[in-house]
PDB file of C-alpha atoms in Angstrom:
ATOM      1  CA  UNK X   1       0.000   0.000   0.000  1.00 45.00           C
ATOM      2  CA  UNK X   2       1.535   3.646  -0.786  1.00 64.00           C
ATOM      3  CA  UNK X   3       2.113   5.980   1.774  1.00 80.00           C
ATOM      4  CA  UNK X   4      -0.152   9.027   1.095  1.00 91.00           C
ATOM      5  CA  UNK X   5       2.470  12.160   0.369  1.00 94.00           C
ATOM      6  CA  UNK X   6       1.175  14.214   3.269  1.00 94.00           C
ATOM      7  CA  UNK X   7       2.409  11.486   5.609  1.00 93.00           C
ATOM      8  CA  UNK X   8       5.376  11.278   4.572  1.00 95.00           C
ATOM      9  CA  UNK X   9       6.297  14.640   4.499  1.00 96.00           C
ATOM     10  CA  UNK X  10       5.211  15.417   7.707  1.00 96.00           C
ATOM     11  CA  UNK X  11       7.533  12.477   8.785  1.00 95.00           C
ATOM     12  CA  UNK X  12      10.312  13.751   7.491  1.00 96.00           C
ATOM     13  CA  UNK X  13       9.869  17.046   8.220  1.00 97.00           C
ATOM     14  CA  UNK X  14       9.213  16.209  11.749  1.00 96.00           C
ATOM     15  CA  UNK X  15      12.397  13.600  11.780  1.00 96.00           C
ATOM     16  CA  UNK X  16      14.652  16.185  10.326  1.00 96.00           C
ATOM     17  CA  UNK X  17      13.964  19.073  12.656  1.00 95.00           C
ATOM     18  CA  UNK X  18      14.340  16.543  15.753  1.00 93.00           C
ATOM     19  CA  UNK X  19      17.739  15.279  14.001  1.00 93.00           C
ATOM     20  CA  UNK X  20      18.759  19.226  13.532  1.00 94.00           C
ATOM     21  CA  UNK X  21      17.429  20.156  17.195  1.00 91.00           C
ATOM     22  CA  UNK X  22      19.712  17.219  18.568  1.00 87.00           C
ATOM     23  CA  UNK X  23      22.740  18.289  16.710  1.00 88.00           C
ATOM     24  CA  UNK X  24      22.503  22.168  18.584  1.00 89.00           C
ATOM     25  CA  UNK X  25      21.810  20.036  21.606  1.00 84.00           C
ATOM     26  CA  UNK X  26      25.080  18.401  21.446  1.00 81.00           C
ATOM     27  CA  UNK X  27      26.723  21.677  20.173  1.00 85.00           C
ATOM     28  CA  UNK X  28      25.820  23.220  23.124  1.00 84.00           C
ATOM     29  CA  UNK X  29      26.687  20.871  25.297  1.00 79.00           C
ATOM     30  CA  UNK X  30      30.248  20.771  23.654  1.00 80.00           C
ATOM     31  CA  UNK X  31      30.220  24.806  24.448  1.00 82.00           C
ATOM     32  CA  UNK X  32      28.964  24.368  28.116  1.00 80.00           C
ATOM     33  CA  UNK X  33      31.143  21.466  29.548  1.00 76.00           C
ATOM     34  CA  UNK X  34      34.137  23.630  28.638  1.00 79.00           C
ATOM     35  CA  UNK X  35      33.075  26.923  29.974  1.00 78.00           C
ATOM     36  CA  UNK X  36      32.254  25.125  33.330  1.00 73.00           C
ATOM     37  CA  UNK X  37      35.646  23.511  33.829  1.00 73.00           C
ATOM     38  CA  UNK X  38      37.471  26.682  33.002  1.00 75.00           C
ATOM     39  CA  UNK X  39      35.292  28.085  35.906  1.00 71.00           C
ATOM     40  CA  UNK X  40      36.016  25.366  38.489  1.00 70.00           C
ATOM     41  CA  UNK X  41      39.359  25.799  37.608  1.00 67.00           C
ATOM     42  CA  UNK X  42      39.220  29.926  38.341  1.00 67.00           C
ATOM     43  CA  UNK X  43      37.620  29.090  41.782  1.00 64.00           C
ATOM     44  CA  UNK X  44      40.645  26.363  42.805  1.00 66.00           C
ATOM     45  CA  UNK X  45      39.369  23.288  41.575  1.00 62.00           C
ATOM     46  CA  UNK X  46      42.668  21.216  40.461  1.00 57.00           C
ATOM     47  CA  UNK X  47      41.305  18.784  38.467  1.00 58.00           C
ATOM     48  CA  UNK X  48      44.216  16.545  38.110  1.00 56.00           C
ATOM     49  CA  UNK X  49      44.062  16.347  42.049  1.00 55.00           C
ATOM     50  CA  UNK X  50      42.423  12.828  43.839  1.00 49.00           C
ATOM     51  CA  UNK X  51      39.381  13.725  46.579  1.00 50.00           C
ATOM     52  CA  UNK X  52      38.683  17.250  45.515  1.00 49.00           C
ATOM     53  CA  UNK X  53      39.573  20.814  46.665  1.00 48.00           C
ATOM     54  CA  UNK X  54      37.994  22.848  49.173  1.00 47.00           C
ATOM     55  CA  UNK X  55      35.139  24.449  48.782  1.00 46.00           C
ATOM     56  CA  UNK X  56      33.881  28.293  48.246  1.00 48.00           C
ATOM     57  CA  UNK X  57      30.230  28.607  49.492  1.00 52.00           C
ATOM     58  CA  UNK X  58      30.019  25.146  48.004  1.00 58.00           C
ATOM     59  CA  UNK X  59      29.838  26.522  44.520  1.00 62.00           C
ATOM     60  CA  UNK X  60      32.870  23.983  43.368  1.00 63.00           C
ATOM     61  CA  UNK X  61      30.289  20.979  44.926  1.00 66.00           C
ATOM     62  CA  UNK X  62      27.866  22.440  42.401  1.00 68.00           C
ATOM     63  CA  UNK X  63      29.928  23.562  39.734  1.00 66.00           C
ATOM     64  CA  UNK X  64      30.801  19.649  39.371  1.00 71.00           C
ATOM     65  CA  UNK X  65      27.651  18.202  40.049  1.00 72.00           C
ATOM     66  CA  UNK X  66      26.558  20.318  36.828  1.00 76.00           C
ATOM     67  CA  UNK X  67      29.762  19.258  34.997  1.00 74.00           C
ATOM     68  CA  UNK X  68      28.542  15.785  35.699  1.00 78.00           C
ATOM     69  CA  UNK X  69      24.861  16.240  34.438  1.00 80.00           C
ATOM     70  CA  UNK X  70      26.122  17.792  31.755  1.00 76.00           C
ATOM     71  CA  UNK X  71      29.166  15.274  30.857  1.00 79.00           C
ATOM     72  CA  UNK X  72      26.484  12.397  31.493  1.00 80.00           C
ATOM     73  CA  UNK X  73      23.702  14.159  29.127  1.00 77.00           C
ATOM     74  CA  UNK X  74      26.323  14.680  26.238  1.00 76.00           C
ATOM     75  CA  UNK X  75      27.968  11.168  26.735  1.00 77.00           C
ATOM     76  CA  UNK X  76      23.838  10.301  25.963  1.00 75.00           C
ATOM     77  CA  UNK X  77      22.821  12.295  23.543  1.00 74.00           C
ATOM     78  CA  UNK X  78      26.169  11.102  21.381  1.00 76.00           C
ATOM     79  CA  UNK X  79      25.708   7.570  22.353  1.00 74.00           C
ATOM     80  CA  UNK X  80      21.804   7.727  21.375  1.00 76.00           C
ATOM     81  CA  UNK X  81      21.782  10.141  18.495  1.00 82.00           C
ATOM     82  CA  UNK X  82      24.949  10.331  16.988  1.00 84.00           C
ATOM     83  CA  UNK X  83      24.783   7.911  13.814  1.00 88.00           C
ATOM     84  CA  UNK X  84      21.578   9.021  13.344  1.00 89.00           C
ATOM     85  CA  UNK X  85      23.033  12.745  12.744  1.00 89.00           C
ATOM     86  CA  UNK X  86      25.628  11.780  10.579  1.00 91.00           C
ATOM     87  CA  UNK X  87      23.063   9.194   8.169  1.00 92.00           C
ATOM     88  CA  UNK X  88      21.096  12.505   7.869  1.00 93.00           C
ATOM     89  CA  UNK X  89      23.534  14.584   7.001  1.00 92.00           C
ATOM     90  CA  UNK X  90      24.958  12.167   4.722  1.00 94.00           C
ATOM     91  CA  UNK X  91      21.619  11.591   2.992  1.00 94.00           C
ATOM     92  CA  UNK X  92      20.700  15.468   3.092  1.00 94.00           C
ATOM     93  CA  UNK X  93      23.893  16.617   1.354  1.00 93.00           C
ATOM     94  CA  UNK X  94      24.340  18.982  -1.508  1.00 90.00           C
ATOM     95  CA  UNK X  95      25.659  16.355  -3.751  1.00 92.00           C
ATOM     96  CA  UNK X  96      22.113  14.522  -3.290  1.00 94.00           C
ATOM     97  CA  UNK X  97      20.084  17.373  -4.441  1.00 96.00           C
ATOM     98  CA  UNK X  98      16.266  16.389  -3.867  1.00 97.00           C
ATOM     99  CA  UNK X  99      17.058  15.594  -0.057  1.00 97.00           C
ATOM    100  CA  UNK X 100      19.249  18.794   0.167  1.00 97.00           C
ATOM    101  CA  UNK X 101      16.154  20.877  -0.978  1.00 97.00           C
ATOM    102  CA  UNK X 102      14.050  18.802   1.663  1.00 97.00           C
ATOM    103  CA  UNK X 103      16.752  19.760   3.995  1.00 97.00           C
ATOM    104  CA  UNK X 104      17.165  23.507   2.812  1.00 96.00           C
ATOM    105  CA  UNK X 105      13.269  23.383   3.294  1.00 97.00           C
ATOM    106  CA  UNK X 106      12.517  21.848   6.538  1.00 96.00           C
ATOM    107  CA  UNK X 107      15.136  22.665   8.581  1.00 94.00           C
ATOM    108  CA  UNK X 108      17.096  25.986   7.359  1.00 94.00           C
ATOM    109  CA  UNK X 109      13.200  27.010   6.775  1.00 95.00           C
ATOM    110  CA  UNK X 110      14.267  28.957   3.457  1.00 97.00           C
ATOM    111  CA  UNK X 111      11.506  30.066   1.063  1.00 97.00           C
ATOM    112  CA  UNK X 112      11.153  28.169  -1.921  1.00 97.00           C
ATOM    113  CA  UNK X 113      12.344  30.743  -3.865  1.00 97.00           C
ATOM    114  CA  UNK X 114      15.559  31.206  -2.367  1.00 97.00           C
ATOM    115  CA  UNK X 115      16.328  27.501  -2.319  1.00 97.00           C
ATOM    116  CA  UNK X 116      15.438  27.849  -6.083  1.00 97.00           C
ATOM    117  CA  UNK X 117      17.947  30.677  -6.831  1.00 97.00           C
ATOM    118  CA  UNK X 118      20.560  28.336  -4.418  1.00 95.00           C
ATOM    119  CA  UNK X 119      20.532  25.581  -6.647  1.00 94.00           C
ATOM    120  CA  UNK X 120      19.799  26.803  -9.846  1.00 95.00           C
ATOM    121  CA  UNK X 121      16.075  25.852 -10.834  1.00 96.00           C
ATOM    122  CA  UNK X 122      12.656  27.125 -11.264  1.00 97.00           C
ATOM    123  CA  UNK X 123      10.741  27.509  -8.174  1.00 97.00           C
ATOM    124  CA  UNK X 124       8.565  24.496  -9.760  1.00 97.00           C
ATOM    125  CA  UNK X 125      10.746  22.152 -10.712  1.00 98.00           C
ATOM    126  CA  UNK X 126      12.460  23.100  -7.244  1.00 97.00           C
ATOM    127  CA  UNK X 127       9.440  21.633  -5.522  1.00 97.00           C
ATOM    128  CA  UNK X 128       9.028  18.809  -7.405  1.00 97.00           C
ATOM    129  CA  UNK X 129      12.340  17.593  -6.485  1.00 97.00           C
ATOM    130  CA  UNK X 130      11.281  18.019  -2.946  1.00 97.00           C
ATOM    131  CA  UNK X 131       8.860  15.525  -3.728  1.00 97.00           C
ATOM    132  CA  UNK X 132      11.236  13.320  -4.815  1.00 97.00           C
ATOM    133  CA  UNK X 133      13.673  14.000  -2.118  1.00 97.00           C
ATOM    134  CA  UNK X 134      10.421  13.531   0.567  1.00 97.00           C
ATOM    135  CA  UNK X 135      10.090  10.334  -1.094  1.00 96.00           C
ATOM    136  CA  UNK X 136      13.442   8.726  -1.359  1.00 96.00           C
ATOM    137  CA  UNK X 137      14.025  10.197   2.639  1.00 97.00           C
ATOM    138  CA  UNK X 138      11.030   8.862   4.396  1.00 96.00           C
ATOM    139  CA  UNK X 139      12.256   5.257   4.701  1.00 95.00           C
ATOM    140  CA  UNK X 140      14.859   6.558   7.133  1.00 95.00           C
ATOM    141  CA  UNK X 141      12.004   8.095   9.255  1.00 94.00           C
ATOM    142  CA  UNK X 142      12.548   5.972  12.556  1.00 92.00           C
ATOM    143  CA  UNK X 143       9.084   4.282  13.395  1.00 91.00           C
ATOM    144  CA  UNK X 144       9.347   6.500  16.696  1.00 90.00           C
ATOM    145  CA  UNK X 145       9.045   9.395  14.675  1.00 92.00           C
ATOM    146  CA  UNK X 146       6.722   8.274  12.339  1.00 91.00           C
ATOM    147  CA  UNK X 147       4.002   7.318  15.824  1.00 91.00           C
ATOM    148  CA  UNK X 148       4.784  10.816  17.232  1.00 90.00           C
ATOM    149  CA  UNK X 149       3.427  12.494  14.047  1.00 89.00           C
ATOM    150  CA  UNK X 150       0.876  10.010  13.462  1.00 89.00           C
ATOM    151  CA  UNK X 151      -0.172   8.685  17.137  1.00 86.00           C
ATOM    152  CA  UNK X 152      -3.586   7.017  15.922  1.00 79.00           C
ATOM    153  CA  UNK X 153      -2.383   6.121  13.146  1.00 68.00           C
ATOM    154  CA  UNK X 154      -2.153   1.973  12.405  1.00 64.00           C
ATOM    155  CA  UNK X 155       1.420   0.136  12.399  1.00 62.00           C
ATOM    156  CA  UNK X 156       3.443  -0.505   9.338  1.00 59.00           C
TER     157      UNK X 156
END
């Protein structure tokens, strides 16, 4: 049975913005862990040192119980999203132009005609191939992401 088009655009629209959204997620985390160790570090906190250092108004105790949250939450997010990111990216590239335009679309949010004058087509033919590229991309929609747009919607 064929998969009506507005399902499968909304799956991959949906799948795309949750892959971009966990990419900042990690890029942010990358940003924060850093920031907080140089700050532990400005308040005394050696840490190449066993047991510790002493503490200021206990902001070292909390300045690495939120390294360690957020240590713990990138170590997951990599862990759990990771190859996902990268297969997306992969598939979404500029050398595969239909899924770039899906990409260009859904997640960089650009206007059709814009992605149009990017890549060199009409704004028609531009959409068509966003068709395409909804097409050939929704098999990679993770069935998690395919209930969350679709709750009531009957298995596969």
């Amino acid at each position: 049975m064929a998969t009506d088009y507005f399902v499968m655009e909304t799956c991959v629209r949906n799948w795309l913005r949750y892959i971009h959204e966990s990419d900042v997620r990690i890029a942010y985390l990358e940003t924060r862990i850093p920031e907080i160790r140089s700050r532990l570090i400005g308040l005394g906190y050696d840490p190449s040192a066993q047991g510790g250092s002493g503490s200021q108004d206990g902001k070292i105790p909390d300045g690495l119980a939120t390294l360690e949250e957020l240590v713990a939450e990138w170590n997951h997010e990599v862990s759990e999203r990771q190859r996902e990111i990268e297969l997306a990216k992969e598939l979404c590239q500029s050398a595969n132009v239909e899924q770039h335009i899906v990409w260009l679309r859904f997640v960089e949010r650009k206007k059709w005609e814009e992605i149009a004058s990017l890549i060199g087509y009409s704004k028609r033919q531009t959409q068509r191939k966003a068709e395409q590229g909804v097409e050939s991309l929704f098999p990679y929609v993770p069935n998690s992401i395919r209930k969350i747009s679709f709750p009531n919607a009957a298995a596969l």
